[in-house]
mmCIF file of N, CA and C in Angstrom:
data_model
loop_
_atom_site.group_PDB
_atom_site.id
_atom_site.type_symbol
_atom_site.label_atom_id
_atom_site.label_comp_id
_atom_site.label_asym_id
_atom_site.label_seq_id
_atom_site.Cartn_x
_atom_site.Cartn_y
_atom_site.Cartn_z
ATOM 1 N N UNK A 1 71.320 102.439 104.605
ATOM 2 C CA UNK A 1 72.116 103.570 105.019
ATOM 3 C C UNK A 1 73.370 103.106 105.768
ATOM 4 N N UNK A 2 73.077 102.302 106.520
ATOM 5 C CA UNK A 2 74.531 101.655 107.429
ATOM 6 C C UNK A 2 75.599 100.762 106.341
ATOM 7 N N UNK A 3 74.906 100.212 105.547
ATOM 8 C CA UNK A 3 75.348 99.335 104.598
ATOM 9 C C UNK A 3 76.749 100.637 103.798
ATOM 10 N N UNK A 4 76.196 101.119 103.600
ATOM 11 C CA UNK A 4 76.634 102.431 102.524
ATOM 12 C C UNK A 4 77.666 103.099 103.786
ATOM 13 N N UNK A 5 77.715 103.581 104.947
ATOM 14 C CA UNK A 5 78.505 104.368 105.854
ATOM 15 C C UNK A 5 80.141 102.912 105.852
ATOM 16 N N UNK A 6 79.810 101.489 106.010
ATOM 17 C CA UNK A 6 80.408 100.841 105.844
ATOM 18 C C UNK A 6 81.300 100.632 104.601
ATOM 19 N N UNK A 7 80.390 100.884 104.204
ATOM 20 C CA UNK A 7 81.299 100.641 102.744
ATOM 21 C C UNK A 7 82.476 101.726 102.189
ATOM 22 N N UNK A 8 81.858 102.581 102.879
ATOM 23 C CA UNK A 8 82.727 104.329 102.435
ATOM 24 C C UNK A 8 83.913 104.215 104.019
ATOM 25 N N UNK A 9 83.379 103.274 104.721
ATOM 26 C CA UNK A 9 84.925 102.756 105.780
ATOM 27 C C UNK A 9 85.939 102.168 105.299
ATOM 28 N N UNK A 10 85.330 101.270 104.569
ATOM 29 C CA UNK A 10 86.061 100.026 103.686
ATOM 30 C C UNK A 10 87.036 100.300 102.748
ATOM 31 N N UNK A 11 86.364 101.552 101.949
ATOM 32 C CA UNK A 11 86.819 101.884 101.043
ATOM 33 C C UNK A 11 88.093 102.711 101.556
ATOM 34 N N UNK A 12 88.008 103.770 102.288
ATOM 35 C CA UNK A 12 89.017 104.972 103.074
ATOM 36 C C UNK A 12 90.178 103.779 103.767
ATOM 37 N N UNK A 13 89.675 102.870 104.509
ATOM 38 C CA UNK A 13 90.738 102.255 104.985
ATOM 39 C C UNK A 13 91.662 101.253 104.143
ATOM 40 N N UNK A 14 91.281 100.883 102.799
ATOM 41 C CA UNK A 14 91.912 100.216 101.793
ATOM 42 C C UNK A 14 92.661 100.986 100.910
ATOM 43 N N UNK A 15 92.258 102.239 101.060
ATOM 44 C CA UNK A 15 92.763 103.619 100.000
ATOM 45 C C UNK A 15 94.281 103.656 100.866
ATOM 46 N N UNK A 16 93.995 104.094 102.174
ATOM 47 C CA UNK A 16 95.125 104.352 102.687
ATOM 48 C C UNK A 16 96.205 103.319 103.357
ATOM 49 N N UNK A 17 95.665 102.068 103.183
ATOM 50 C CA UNK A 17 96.634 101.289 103.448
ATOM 51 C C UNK A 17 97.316 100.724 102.417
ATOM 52 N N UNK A 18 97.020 100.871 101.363
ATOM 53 C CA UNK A 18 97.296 100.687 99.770
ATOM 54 C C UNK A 18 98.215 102.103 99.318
ATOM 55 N N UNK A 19 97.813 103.035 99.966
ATOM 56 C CA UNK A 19 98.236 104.409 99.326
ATOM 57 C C UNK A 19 99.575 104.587 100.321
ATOM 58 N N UNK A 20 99.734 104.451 101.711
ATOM 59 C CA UNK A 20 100.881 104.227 102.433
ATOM 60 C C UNK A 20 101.778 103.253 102.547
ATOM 61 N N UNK A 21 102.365 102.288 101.647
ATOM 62 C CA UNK A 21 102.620 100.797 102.005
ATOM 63 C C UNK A 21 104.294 101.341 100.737
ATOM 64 N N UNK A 22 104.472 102.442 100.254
ATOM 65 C CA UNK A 22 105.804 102.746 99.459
ATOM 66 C C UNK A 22 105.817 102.093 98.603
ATOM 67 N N UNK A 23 104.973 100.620 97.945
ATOM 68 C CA UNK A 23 105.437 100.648 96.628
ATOM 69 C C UNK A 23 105.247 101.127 95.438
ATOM 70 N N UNK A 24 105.656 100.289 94.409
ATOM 71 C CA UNK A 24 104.930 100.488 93.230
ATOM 72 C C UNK A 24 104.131 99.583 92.265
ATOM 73 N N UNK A 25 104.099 99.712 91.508
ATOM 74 C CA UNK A 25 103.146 98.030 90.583
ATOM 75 C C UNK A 25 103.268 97.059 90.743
ATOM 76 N N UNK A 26 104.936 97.318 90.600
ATOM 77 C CA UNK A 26 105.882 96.051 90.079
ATOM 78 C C UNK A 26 106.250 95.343 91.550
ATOM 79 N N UNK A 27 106.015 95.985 92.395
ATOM 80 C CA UNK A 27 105.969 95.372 94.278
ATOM 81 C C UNK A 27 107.430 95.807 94.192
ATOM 82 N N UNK A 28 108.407 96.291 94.106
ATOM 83 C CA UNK A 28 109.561 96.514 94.678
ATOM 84 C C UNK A 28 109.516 98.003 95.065
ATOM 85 N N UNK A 29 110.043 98.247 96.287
ATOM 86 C CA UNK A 29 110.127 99.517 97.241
ATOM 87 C C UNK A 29 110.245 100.595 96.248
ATOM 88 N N UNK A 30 109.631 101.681 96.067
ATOM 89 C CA UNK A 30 110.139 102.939 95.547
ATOM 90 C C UNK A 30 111.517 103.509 96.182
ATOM 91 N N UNK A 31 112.433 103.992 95.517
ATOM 92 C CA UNK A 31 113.442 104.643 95.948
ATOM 93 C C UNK A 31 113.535 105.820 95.481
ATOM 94 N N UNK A 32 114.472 107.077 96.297
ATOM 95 C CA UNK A 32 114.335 108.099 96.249
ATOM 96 C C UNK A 32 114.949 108.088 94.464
ATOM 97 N N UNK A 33 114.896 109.646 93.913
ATOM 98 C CA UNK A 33 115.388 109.214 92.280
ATOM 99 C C UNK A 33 116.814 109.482 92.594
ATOM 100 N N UNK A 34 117.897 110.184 93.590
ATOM 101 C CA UNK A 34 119.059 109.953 93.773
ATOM 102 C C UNK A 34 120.136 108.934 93.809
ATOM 103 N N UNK A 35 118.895 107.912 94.622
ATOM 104 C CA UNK A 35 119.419 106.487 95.025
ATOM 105 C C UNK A 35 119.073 105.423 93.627
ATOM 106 N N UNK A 36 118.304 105.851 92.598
ATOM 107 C CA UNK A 36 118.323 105.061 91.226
ATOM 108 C C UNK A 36 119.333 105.016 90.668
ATOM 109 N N UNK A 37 119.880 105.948 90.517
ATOM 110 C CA UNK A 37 121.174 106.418 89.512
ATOM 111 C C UNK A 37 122.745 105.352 90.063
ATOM 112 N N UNK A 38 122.848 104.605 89.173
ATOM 113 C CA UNK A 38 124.067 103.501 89.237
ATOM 114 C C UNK A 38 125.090 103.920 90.480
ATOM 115 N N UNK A 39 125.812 102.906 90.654
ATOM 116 C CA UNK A 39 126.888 103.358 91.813
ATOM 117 C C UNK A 39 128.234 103.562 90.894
ATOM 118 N N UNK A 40 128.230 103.654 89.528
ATOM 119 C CA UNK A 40 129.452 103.876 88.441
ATOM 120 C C UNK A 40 129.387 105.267 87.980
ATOM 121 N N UNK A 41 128.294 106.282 87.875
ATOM 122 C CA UNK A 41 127.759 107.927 87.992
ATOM 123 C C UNK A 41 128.076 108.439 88.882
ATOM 124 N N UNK A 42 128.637 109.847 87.932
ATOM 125 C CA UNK A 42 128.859 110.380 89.583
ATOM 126 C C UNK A 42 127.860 111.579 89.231
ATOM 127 N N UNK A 43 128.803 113.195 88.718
ATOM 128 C CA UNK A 43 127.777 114.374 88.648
ATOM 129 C C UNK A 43 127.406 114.276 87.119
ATOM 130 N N UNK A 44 126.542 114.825 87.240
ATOM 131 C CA UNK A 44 125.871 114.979 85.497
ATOM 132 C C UNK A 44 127.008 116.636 85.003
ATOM 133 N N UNK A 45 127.025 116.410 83.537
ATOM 134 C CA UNK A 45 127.436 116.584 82.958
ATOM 135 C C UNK A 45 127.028 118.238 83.145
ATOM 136 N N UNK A 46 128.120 119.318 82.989
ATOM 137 C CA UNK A 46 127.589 120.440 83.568
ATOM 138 C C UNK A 46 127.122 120.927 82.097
ATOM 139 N N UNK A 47 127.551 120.359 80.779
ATOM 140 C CA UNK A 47 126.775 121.708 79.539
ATOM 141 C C UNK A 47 125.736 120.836 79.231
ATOM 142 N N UNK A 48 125.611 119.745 79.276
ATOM 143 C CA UNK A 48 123.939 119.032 78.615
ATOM 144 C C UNK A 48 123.620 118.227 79.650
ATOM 145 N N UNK A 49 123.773 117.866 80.680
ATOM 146 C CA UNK A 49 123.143 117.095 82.442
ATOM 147 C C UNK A 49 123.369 115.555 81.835
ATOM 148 N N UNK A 50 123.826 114.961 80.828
ATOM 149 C CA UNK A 50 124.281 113.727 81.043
ATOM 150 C C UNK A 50 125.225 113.135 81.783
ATOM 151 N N UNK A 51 124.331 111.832 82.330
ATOM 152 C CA UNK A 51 125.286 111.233 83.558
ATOM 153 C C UNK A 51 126.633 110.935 83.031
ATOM 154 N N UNK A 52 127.560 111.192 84.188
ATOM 155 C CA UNK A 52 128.881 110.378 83.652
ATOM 156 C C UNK A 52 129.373 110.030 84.978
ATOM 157 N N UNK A 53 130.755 109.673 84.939
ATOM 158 C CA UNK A 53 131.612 108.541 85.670
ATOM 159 C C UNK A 53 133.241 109.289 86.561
ATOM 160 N N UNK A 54 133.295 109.189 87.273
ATOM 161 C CA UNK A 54 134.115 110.146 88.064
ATOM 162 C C UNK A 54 135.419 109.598 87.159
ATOM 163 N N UNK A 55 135.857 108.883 86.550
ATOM 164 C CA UNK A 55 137.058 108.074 85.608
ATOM 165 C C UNK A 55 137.089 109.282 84.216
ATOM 166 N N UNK A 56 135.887 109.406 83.978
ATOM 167 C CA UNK A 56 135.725 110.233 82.544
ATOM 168 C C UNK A 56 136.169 111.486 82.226
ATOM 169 N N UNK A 57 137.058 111.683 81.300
ATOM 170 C CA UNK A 57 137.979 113.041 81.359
ATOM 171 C C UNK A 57 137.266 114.154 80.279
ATOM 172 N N UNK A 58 135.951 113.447 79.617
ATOM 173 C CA UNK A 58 135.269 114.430 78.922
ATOM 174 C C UNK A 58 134.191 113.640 78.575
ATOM 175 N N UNK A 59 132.753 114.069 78.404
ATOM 176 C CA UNK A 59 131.262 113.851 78.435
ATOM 177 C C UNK A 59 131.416 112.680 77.139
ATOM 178 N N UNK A 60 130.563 111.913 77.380
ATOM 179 C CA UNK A 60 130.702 111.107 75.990
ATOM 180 C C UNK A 60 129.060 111.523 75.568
ATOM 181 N N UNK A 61 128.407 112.534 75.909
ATOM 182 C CA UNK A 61 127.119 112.669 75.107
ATOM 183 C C UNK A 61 127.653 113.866 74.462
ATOM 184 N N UNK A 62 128.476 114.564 74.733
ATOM 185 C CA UNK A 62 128.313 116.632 74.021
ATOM 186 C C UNK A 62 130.112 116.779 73.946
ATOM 187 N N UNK A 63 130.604 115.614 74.325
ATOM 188 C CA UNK A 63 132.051 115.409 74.089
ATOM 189 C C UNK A 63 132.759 116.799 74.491
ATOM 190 N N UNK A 64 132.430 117.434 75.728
ATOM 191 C CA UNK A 64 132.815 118.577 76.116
ATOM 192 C C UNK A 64 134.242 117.559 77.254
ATOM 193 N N UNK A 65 135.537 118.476 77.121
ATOM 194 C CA UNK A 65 136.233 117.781 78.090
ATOM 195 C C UNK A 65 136.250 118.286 79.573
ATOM 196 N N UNK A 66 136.823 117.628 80.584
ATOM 197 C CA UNK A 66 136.194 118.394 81.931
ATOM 198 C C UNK A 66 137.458 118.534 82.639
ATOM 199 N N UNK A 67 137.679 119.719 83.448
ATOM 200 C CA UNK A 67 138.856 120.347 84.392
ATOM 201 C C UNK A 67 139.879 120.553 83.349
#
């Protein structure tokens, strides 16, 4: 019985120090999904949400032009 109360310690305290520690598989920090997106993107594309580039004078996915 003590054997078993231990083990269900073991287990809770490996869950959550494993489950709080921010990464992911691959061991590099999770980042928010804002902070993924390149530093060359700016707003997504307002008629189909493809990323584009504050330089870009019209979408290169839906070739809509912009302003």
């Amino acid at each position: 019985m003590l054997e078993m109360a231990l083990a269900a310690v073991f287990v809770t305290v490996a869950a959550i120090a494993i489950g709080g520690r921010g990464f992911n598989t691959m061991g590099m920090s999770s980042l928010p999904h804002f902070a993924a997106i390149e530093d060359s993107s700016d707003l997504p594309c307002p008629w189909c949400q493809a990323q584009t580039r504050e330089i870009d004078d019209h979408c290169a996915s839906c070739g809509q032009r912009f302003g």
